[in-house]
N, C-alpha and C. Protein backbone atom coordinates (compact mmCIF):
# COMPACT_ATOMS: atom_id res chain seq x y z
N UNK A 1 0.81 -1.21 0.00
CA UNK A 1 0.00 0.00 0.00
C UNK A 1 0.85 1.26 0.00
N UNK A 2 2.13 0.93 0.42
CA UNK A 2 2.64 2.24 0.26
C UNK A 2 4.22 2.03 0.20
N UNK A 3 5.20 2.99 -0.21
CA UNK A 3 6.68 2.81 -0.44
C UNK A 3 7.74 3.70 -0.52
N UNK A 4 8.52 3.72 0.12
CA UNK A 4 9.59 4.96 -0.34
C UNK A 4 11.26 4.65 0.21
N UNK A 5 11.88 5.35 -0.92
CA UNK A 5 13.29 5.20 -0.88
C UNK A 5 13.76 6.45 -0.72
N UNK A 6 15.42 6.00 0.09
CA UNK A 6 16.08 6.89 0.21
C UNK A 6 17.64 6.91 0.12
N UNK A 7 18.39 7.68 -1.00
CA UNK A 7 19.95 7.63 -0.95
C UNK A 7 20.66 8.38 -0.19
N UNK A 8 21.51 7.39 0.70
CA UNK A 8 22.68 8.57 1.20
C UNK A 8 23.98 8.59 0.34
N UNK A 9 24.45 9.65 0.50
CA UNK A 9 26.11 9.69 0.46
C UNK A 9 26.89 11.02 0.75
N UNK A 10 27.41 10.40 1.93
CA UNK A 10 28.44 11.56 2.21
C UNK A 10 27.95 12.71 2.76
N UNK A 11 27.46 12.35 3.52
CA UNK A 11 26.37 13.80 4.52
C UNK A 11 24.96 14.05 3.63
N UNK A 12 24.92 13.87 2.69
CA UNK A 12 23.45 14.24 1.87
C UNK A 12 22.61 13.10 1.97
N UNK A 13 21.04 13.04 2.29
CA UNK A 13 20.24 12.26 1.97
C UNK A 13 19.36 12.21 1.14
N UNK A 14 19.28 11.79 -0.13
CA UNK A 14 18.05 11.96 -1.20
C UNK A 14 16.90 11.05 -1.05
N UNK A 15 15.43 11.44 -0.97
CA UNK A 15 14.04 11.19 -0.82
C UNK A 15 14.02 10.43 -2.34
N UNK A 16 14.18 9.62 -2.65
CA UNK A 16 13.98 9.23 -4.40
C UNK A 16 12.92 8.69 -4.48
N UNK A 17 12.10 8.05 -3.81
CA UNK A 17 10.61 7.61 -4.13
C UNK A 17 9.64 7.55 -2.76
N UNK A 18 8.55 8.27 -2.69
CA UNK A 18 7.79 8.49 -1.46
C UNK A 18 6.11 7.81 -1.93
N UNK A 19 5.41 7.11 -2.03
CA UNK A 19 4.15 7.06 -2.15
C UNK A 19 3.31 5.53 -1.54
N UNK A 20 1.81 6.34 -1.84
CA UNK A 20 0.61 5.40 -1.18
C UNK A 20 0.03 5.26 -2.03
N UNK A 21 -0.96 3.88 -2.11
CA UNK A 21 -2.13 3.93 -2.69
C UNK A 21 -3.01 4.91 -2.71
N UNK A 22 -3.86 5.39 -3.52
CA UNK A 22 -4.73 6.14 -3.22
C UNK A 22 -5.73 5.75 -2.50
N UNK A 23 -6.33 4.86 -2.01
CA UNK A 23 -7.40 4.88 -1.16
C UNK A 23 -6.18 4.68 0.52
N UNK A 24 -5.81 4.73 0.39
CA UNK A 24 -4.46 4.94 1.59
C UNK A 24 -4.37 6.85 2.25
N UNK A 25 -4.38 7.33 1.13
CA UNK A 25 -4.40 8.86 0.91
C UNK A 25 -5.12 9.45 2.31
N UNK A 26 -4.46 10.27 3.23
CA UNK A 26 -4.98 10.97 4.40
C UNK A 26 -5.41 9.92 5.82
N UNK A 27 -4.90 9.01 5.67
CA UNK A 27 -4.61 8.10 7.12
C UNK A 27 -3.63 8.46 7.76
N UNK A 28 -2.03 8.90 7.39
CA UNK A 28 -0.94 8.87 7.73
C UNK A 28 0.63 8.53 7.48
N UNK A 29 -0.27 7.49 6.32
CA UNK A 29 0.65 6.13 5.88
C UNK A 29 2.06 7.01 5.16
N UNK A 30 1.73 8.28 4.27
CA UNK A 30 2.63 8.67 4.10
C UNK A 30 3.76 9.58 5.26
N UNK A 31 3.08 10.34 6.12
CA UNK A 31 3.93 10.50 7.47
C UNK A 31 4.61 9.56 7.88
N UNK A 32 4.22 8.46 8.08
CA UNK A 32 5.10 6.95 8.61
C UNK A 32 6.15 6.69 7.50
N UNK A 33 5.96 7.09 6.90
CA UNK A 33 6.76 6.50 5.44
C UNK A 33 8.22 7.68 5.83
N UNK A 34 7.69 8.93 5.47
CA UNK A 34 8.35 9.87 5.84
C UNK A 34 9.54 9.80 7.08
N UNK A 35 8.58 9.46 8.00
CA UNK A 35 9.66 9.39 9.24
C UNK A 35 10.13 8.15 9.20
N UNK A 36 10.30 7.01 8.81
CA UNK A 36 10.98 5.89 8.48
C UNK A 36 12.18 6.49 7.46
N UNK A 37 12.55 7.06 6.71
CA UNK A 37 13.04 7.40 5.16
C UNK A 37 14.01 8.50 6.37
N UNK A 38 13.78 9.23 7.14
CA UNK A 38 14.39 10.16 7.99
C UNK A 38 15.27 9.61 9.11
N UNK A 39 14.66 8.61 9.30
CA UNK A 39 15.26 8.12 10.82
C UNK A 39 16.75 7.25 9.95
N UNK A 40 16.32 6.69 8.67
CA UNK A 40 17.70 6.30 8.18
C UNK A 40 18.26 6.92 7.61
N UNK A 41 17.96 8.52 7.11
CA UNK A 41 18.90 9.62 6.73
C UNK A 41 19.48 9.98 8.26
N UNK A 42 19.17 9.57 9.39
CA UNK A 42 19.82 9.66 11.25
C UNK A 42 20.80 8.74 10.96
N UNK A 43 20.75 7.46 10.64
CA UNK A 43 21.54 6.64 10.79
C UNK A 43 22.99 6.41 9.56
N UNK A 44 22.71 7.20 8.94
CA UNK A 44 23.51 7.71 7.42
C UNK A 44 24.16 8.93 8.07
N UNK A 45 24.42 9.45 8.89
CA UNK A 45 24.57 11.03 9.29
C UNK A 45 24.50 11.75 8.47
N UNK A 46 23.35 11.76 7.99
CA UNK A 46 22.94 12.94 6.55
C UNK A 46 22.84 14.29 7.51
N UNK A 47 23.21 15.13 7.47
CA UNK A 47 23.15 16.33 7.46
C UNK A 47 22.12 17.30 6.72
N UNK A 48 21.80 16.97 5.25
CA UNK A 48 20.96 17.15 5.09
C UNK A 48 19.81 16.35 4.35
N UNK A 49 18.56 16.59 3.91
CA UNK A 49 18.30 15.60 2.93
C UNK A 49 17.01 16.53 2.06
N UNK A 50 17.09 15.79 1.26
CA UNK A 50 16.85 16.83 -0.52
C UNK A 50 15.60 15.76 -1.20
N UNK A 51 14.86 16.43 -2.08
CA UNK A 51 13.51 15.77 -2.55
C UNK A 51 13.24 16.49 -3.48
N UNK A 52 12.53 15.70 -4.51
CA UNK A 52 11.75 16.70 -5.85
C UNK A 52 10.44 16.22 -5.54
N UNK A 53 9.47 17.53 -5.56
CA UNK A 53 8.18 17.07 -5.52
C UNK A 53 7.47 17.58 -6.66
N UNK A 54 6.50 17.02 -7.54
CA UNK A 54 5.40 18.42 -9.05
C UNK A 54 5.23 18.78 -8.39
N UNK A 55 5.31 20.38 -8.89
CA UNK A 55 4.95 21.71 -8.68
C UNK A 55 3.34 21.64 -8.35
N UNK A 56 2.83 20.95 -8.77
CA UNK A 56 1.31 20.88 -9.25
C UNK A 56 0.56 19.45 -7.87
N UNK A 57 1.71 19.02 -6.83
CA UNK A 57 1.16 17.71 -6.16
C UNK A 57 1.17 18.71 -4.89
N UNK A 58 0.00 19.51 -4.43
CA UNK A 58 -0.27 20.08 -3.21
C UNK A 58 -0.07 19.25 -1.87
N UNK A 59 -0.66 18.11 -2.30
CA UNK A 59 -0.70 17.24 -0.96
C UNK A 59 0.95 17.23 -0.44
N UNK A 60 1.44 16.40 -1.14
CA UNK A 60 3.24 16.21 -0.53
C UNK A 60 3.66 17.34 -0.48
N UNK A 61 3.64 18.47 -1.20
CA UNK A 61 4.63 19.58 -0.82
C UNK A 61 4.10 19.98 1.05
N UNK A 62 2.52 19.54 0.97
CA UNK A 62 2.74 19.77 2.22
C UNK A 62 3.29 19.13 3.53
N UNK A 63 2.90 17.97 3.28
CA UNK A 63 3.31 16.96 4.26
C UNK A 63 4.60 17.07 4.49
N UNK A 64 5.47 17.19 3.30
CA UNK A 64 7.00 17.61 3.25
C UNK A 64 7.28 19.35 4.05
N UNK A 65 6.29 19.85 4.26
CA UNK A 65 6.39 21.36 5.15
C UNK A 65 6.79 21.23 6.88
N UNK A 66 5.20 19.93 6.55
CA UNK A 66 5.18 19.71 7.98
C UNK A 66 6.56 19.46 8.73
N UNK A 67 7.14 18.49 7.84
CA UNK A 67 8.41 18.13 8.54
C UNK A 67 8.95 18.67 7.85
N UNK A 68 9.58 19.88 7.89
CA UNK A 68 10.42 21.45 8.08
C UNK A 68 11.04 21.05 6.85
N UNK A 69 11.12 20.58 5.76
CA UNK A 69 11.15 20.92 4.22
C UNK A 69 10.65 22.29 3.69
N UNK A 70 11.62 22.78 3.21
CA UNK A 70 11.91 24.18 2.64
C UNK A 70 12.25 24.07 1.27
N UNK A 71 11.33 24.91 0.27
CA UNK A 71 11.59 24.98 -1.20
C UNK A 71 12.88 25.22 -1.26
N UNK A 72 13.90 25.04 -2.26
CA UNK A 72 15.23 26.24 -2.91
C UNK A 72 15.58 25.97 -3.90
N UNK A 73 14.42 25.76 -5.08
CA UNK A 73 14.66 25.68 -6.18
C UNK A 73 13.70 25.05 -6.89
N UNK A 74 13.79 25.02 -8.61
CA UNK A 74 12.87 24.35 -9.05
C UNK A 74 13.82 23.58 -10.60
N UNK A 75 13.28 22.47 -10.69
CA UNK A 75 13.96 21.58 -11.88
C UNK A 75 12.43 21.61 -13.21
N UNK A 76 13.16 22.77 -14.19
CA UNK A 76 12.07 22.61 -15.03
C UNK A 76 11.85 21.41 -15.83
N UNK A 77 10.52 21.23 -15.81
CA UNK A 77 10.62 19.68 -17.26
C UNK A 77 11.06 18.56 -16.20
N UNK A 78 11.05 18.06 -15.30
CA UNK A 78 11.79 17.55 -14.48
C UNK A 78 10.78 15.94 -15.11
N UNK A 79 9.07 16.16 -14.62
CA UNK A 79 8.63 14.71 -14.69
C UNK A 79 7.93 14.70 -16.30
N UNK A 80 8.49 13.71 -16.58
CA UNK A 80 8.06 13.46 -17.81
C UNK A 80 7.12 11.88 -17.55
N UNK A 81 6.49 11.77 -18.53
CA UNK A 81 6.03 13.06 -19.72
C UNK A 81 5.03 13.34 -19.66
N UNK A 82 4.70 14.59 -19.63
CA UNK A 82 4.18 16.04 -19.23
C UNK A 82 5.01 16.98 -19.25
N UNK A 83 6.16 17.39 -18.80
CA UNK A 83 7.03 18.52 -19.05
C UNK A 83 6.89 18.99 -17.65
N UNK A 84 6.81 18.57 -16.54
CA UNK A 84 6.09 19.30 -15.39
C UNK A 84 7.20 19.47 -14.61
N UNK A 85 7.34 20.45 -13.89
CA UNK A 85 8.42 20.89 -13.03
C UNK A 85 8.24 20.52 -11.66
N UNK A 86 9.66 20.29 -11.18
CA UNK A 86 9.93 19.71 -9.75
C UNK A 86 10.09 20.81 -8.85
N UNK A 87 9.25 20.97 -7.71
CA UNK A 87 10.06 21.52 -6.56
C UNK A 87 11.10 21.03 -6.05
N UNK A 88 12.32 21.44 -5.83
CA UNK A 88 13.33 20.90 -4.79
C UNK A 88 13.01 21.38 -3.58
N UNK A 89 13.30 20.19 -2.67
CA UNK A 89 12.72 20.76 -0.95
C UNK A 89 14.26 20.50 0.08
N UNK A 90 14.85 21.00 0.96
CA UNK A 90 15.81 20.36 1.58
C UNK A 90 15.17 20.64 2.93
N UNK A 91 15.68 19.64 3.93
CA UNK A 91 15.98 19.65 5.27
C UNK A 91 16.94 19.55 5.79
N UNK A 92 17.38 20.78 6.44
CA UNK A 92 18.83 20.26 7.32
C UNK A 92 18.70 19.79 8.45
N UNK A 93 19.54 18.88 8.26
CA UNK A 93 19.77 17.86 9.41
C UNK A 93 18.67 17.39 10.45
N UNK A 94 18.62 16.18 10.06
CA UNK A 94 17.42 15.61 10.51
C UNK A 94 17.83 15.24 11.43
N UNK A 95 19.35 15.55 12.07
CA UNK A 95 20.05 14.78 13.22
C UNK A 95 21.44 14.76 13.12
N UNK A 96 22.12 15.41 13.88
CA UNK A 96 23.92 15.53 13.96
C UNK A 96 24.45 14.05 14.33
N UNK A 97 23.50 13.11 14.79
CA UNK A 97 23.95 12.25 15.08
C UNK A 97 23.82 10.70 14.44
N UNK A 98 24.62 10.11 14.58
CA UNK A 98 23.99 8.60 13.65
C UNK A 98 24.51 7.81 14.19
N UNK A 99 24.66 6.18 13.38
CA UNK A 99 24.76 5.16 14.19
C UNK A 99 25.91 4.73 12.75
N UNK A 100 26.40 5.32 12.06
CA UNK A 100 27.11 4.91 10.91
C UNK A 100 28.26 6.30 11.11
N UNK A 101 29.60 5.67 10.56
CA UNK A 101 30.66 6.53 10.77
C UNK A 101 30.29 7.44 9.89
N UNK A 102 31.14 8.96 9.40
CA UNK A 102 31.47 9.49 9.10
C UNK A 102 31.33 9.36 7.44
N UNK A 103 30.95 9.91 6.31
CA UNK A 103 30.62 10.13 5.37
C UNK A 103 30.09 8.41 5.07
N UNK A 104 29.18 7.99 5.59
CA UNK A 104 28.50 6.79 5.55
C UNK A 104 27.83 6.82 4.02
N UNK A 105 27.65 5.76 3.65
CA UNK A 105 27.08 5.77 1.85
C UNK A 105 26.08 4.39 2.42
N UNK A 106 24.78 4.74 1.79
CA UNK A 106 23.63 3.51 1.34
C UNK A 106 22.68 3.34 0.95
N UNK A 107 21.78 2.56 1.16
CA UNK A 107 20.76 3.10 0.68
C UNK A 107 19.48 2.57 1.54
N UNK A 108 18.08 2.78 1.98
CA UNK A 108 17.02 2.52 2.63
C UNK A 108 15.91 2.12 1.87
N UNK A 109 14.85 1.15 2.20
CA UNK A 109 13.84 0.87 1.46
C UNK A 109 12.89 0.88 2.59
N UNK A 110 11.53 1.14 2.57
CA UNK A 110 10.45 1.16 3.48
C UNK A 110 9.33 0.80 2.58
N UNK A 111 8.87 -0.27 2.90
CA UNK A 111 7.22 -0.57 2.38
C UNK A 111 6.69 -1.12 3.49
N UNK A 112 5.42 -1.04 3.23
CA UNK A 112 3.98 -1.09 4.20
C UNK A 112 3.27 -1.66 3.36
């Protein structure tokens, strides 16, 4: 019902795939998803971590607010095909601390 990935490397954490079913839509499932995808950008010592969301998908840009995701930029043409542009969102540091040394590299999977 629902899924998301996340890359680290080297202090950065990238959000590369976040989603739910739609009849899933406004339970939570994506918050859980979220903070699963975060807690192993903690254990990556990501410092920060980075996401493209459409310009045009209201729901996630917000959910991505909630947890202190900040626009700083936009990737035109980004999802194809449509031509539709990406918000970039970053969070810094979801946590100075981790459970992996020092420029740690990997990667996380979460399904539900």
């Amino acid at each position: 019902v629902g899924y998301g990935g996340l890359a680290a490397n080297d202090g950065t954490g990238d959000i590369q795939t976040i989603a739910t079913a739609r009849d899933h839509w406004g339970t939570g499932l994506g918050a859980r998803l979220l903070t699963e995808l975060l807690a192993a950008a903690t254990a990556f010592e990501c410092h920060e971590v980075l996401l493209e969301v459409r310009v045009d998908n209201d729901r996630a840009q917000r959910l991505y607010e909630r947890f202190g995701f900040e626009p700083i930029g936009v990737r035109r043409g980004y999802y194809q095909p449509g031509n539709v542009d990406a918000l970039v969102m970053r969070l810094p540091g979801p946590s100075p601390h981790g459970e992996n040394g020092p420029g740690a590299q990997g990667t996380s999977e979460s399904r539900v």
